[in-house]
Every structure is written in C-alpha cells, then in structure tokens.
Amino acid sequence: MNSADELPETVDLSNCDREPIHIPDAIQSHGCLLAYSTDELRLIGYSDNVTDWLESSPSFGEPLSSTFSDRFEAEVRNVLQGPKGIVRHVVCEPLPDAAWKMHSPPVAAVHAHDGRLLIELESPELRSPDVEILNSLPLRLNLANQRFQSTRTVEELYTTIADEVRDVSGYDRVMVYRFFEEGHGAVVGEAVGDRFERFLGLHYPATDIPQPARRLYLLNTVRSIADVEAEPVAIRCEAGSPPVDLSYSCFRAVSPIHVEYLKNMGVRASMSISIIDEAQLWGLIACHHYEPRTLSFQERAACEMLGLTAATYLTARERDHRNESLSQRRSKHASLMRDIAGAEHFNESLTEGSETLCNLVDADGVAICWRGGPILWGDTPEAAVVSEIAESYLKSNDGLSASESLVEDAGLESSLLNSSRGVLAVPLSAPDLRGLLFFRNEYLCEVHWAGNPEKAAEVREDGVRLSPRLSFEKWSEIVQDRSRQWSGVDLEVGEDIRGGMVELLGRRAAQLAKINAELTRLNDDLDSFAYAASHDLREPLRGLNHNVFLLNEEMAELPDDLKEVKQRCQSIGELSGRMDELVKGLLRLARAGRGDLELENLDLSTVVDDALIMIWESGQPDHIAVEIDDQTGPIKADYACLRELLSNLIANAAKYNDNEKVRITVRSHRDTNRRSEAGIPPVIIEVEDNGIGIASDHVDRIFQLFRRTHASDAYGGGTGAGLAIVKKIVQRHGGDIWVHSSPGAGSKFSMTLEASD
Ligand code: ADP
C-alpha cells in the first residue's frame, strides 16, 4: 500500500490517538533520568547517557544512597509522602564527589508516579540565566498581571498573553491556541518577530494534537522540546520491569510523528503550556523557536506560572462574559414565561412570544410543534419538512438535542431546508404540544487552515503508521451547509425554556381540567333541562293534537260558510304536529348527551344493518343501495349512539337525493397522517352519497340545532335536529366531524372516533 488513495477503511488518524506517547522508552538528550522503586528506593532504570553525568554506570538494584547524599534521600522521602505526580526540585548537593563527573552538582527534579520515583537531572550550566530570571520574576509576573488586567477585549488579552510569555521565555513565536468543541483549534493570539510569517487566525485540524497528547497536557502542564534534531536517549530498565511511565517527566522524548510535524513546520525547539478550565483543556500557549533552545527548570517554572496566571484571566474573562449573557437571557425568559402564564389564551400567547423565544437562544426561526401541525415563525423550513424533523428530534423524552448541520446529521437535502441549517430541539411531550424546534440559518464562513487538513493522513510502507502533514501552506475552506454552533449558554437557556414550558403546560392542564369539569356540569344541566322540558311538553302537546284532531273531525260536519274557521283549525293541527316533531328532536338531542357511554367493540356492518331497520322498518326501498366498506375491523363506540348517528346520516343521504338510483357508502378506515393521544392513527367513519350536495356557505350551519337549508316540507321534511345529534355523539366519543360537499356532487360526512383502539 503506497498511496493514500488505497487507504483501507480501518486505517485512520485515530492511529495517532493510539500511540503510547507516555512510554516512549527514551528521554531528550539534554537531561538524565534515574528511576527507583518507590518502596525500597532501589534502581530499576536509567537513561543511557548516565555516564555523561556519573563516572560509571550504576547497577540495577543498588540503593539511592549509593549515588545521592543522605540529605537528598531525606528530601526524596518527603516527595514520596506528598501527593503523586507533583514534580519537586531538589538540591543535589552535597553528593559523594567520586561518583559525579561535573564540578558543580546538577539540578534535580523529582516526582513519584506509577510506583516509580523518577529523578531527572539537568546540567548546572543551564542555571546561569536563572539568577536574572529569578530576581526579576516577581516584578515580571506583577507587570504581566497588570497588563492582563488592563485589556478591554478578549482578543486584546490573547495578544497580551502571547507578548508576555514571549518576553519571559525568549521564544521566536508564542501563540495562544484555542480548542473548539469539534477538537480542532485556531491561533487566537500571537507574538512573533517581524521576520516570521504570522499564523494568527489559522486553524489546525483535531488530528494535529492526538488524544494521548491532550491527555498528557492535562497531567503535565508544561512540555518542552530542546532540539528536534537531537537524537533521543534510550532508557535502560531492569530485566522484566515494565517501561517507565513518563507522563510527568520533564525530558520525555517526543513522538517521532510530532518531531516530524515540527520539522515540517521548520521549528527546531518548542514549549507548550496547557490552559485548563474546569479540568478541560481550553487551549495551549504554544511557543516555537527556530534554533535549539533549552529552558532551565526555573525558566520553565516561570513560564508555567505566567501560563497559569494567563489561563486564570482567560477563563475568568470568558466565564464573566458567559454569565452576563446567561443572566440577561434568563431574565428575558422569566418575563416571557410570566407573560404567557398571565395571558388568557396559552396557545396564542406562545405564538406571540415566538420572536422573544428565538432571541433567547439566538435562533433565526422557531416552529411550535403542535400535534396537529407546526406553527412557524421567522426563518424555518416548510411545515412538511419541519414535521419530518420533529419526528426524529422531538420524540425523545431525554432532553435537548442540537445539530449544526441538518444536512449531515439528519440527511436532509439543503434545498428542502430553505435558509435553515441548524436545529435546537426542545421536546415537551405534552398531549397536544410535541415541543419547540429552533432553527439557525446557514453560516457561510471561510476557515483558513494551516495546510489542507484532509491531507493529514499519509500511509507509509508499513500501511499503518500515519505521518504528520507535510504542508502548512495556508489553505482556505468555505464551510457550507452548517449554522453557527449552539453555545453552552444557548443550550442552558434551551433547558430553561423547557423547564418553564413544562411548568406552564402543567398549570394549563390543571386549568383546562377545571374548565372541562365545569363545562361538563353545565352541559349535563342543559341536557337535563332540555330532557325534562321536552319530555314534559310532549304530554300537553299530545292532548292538544288529539283535541285538534277531534275538532277537525267535528268541523267536517259543519256547513261550508264556516270554511275559514275550518282552515284555522287545520293549521293549528299542522303547527302542533310540527311542534311535536321539534320537541321530539330536542328530546333525542338531550338523550344523546345524557347517560354514560357504554363502549364496546362494534362491527360496522351490523350497526349499519340495525340503523337501516330503524330508518325503514318496513324494508329498504329498491332504488336505494347502501354499501359497507369496513377497512378497520371492530370499532370501539357506544352501540345505541353509533346506530343513532348512522341512521341520521344514512336517512339524510337518502332524503337529500334526486337520483333514480341512490348510492350510499358507509366506510371505515384509519387516518395514517394523524395520531390519537395513544399514538395510533384514529378511525375515520365516512358516509358518502350521490345526492344533491350542500352549498359551501351552508356547510358550517348544518350542524346547528334546528338549522335547515331547505323549506321544512322540502325533501320529505325534517326538523334540523339530526346533524346536531350526530355532532353531539361524535364529540362525546372525543372525535371530530366534517363534511366535503358541493351542490350536485354529493356529500361525504367524515368523523373520527377517538375512543377506538
Ligand atoms: P333535517 O332534519 O332537516 O334533515 P339535519 O340536521 O339532519 O336536519 O340536516 C340539516 C340540514 O343539512 C338539512 O336541512 C339539509 O339541508 C342538510 N343536509 C343534511 N344531510 C345532507 C345530505 N346528505 N345532502 C345534502 N344536504 C344535507
């Protein structure tokens, strides 16, 4: 495998992520390492260059005291008592002279880790500039502090940090490098000599700093490479002893991949200081030098202190900024929630609050996703696409989810999304409200990479090891199909919105339950009144009818000159008959609203057959054909109610029909576009005819009590109570009713029966 084109799928940049860089089995050549067991302080390993420091190679197993003084050993024992992983500088003198090659004793840094005590020795020559540094350090740090403090913007702070670190450390280039959430980073502040190219603003891919390195940056906050050209020195270990873990070491040899990376950049020596915020790697202060450069322990310590101070300023500044934005948004959120809570109509006030909601999370548009369909505000995709997004982003009850690229994450074509690209989903899972979807528009931005990040992978002969990038030539990329990232503050405010809405919805549900209970009571009262009134009225009416009938019979015998009286008597008879019809209609309506529903599984064709008998006791006329198309199986409903409902609709379908052949279809099917509260498609029942149809301006009125669209004697007469009864029955079953009709084209009455399962 010779070329990147032939990369197998399994080979990727995570190879670098698996490199065990904490156990390189070598150190950089400017230091010397001795490793002792922590329990007995016996030598278990040393760097190969130990004879540059001592007269002869020490032997494995020999005690610390054979190389170091008693005072040194006592200091070391102190280190062992203290917390692990802390590097302490210990004065080496006085040493047994014979063992050491150099005149003045070396400087030692000591730490314990992983069951080993590591002593790292540094040449005393490096000490010379220390005096100056150490003398001026307090003043230097104080000045840096003041300069950090006086910066007004965060950008100014980045540059000041770079300037100060460059001043103290003397590196050619110092960069403040910031990590982004996706892992890549950018140079946000820089101090560099005039003769060098500037890197400010350049982005570096996540793979440039692999995971093991990031892990080590959290443990060991300052790392330096004295000379990338210098050969590392191997560590020799006692037979059977595992390799020495150099996570905290000052001289840890650098991964060959990193050395090559630096060489490709033309860098000879480097140092980096970690910027850590709440145990997370915020970024680095990265220093490059184009000549070899070795820092003494003291110089490193000075840089580390400066880095720590800078990190404190940086993270504090960012936190202040974040807290300010959070508290501003929170107070706006609280006032919006108060407005909605105080409003008379929850749904309307929520819609009216759309713009404020968007401002709270810095979105360009919002979809309020009701179960019946979304209400959109601002820049959003079309309703159908929003519903599709809601399907995948609002189904979880777990909490918020966000995406910067619906194209990548939801696989949606950008042409379907209008200008939107990112979504922040706030699921609510209320019975009628699924949640809120906030949208962010596309954010086209040009990113300047230090070299093409795609070319980071190059497979070598062995086919596994990946080499670092060869080219750092500025490479610009236009980032498309993405929105700006949702920040931590956006997500936190999103959570607040969710909490606030859940509370409001809870309150609204309680209010609705109260109103419903009141309405039910009023309805019951009304039904009882209508029932009692119509029931009681029927008796005197029957008497009146009877008497009018007798009167008419007697009148027939009277002479013709009393014709007028006879006509009046006849008309009284007709009117009382009509009144009787109306009272009966009222009674039927009152009955439909009273009593408990007895829900049972009903077979549609059986109920239709019974309804037909109800309508045509003496047999269905030949010219009327009733077809049943049952696509759902049993329907859950109250038998008497369903029969009453069907008989009204079928009777109307036959009655309002001029055709020689009357065709009526009663159909049941499930509406897969809708969902009941139980999450299943509701049953739809349809009664369709080929009759005279209904003019569109009458459609709304026909369901009202005693509303007719024809003269009372046209089409066989009627009271106008039938459809009011039908509607009442449907509502009692928790459903809806609607009609599709036009004059001359027949009618189709459709209704849902939510009680079905
Ligand atoms: P009615 O007793 O008058 O039939 P309904 O309440 O059943 O009262 O119907 C109200 C009105 O709706 C009717 O007067 C009629 O004009 C119209 N209507 C009802 N069903 C149909 C239908 N299938 N075709 C045409 N018009 C209808």
Coordinates of C-alpha atoms and ligand atoms in Angstrom, one line a residue, residues 649 652-653 655-656 689 692-694 702 707-710 717-724 747 749, ligand 1:
L649 CA -76.6 10.3 8.3
N652 CA -80.2 12.3 5.2
A653 CA -78.1 10.7 2.4
K655 CA -83.5 12.0 1.7
Y656 CA -81.4 14.7 0.0
D689 CA -73.8 9.8 -1.1
I692 CA -77.9 17.0 -4.1
G693 CA -74.9 18.2 -2.1
I694 CA -74.6 21.3 0.1
I702 CA -76.0 22.4 9.1
R707 CA -80.9 24.7 11.2
R708 CA -82.2 23.6 7.9
T709 CA -81.1 24.7 4.4
H710 CA -84.5 23.8 2.8
G717 CA -89.4 17.5 5.6
G718 CA -87.2 17.5 8.7
T719 CA -86.6 19.3 12.0
G720 CA -83.0 20.2 11.6
A721 CA -82.0 18.2 14.8
G722 CA -80.4 15.2 13.0
L723 CA -76.9 16.6 12.4
A724 CA -76.8 18.4 15.8
S747 CA -71.7 14.8 0.2
F749 CA -69.6 13.2 6.1
Ligands
ADP1 P1 -83.0 17.6 8.8 O1 -83.9 17.0 9.8 O2 -83.5 18.9 8.2 O3 -82.6 16.6 7.8 P2 -80.4 17.6 9.7 O4 -79.8 18.3 10.9 O5 -80.2 16.2 9.6 O6 -81.9 18.1 9.7 O7 -79.7 18.3 8.5 C1 -79.6 19.7 8.4 C2 -79.6 20.2 7.0 O8 -78.4 19.8 6.4 C3 -80.7 19.6 6.2 O9 -81.8 20.5 6.3 C4 -80.1 19.6 4.8 O10 -80.4 20.8 4.1 C5 -78.7 19.5 5.0 N1 -78.2 18.1 4.8 C6 -78.0 17.1 5.7 N2 -77.5 16.0 5.2 C7 -77.5 16.2 3.8 C8 -77.0 15.4 2.7 N3 -76.6 14.2 2.8 N4 -77.1 16.0 1.5 C9 -77.5 17.3 1.3 N5 -77.9 18.1 2.4 C10 -77.9 17.5 3.6

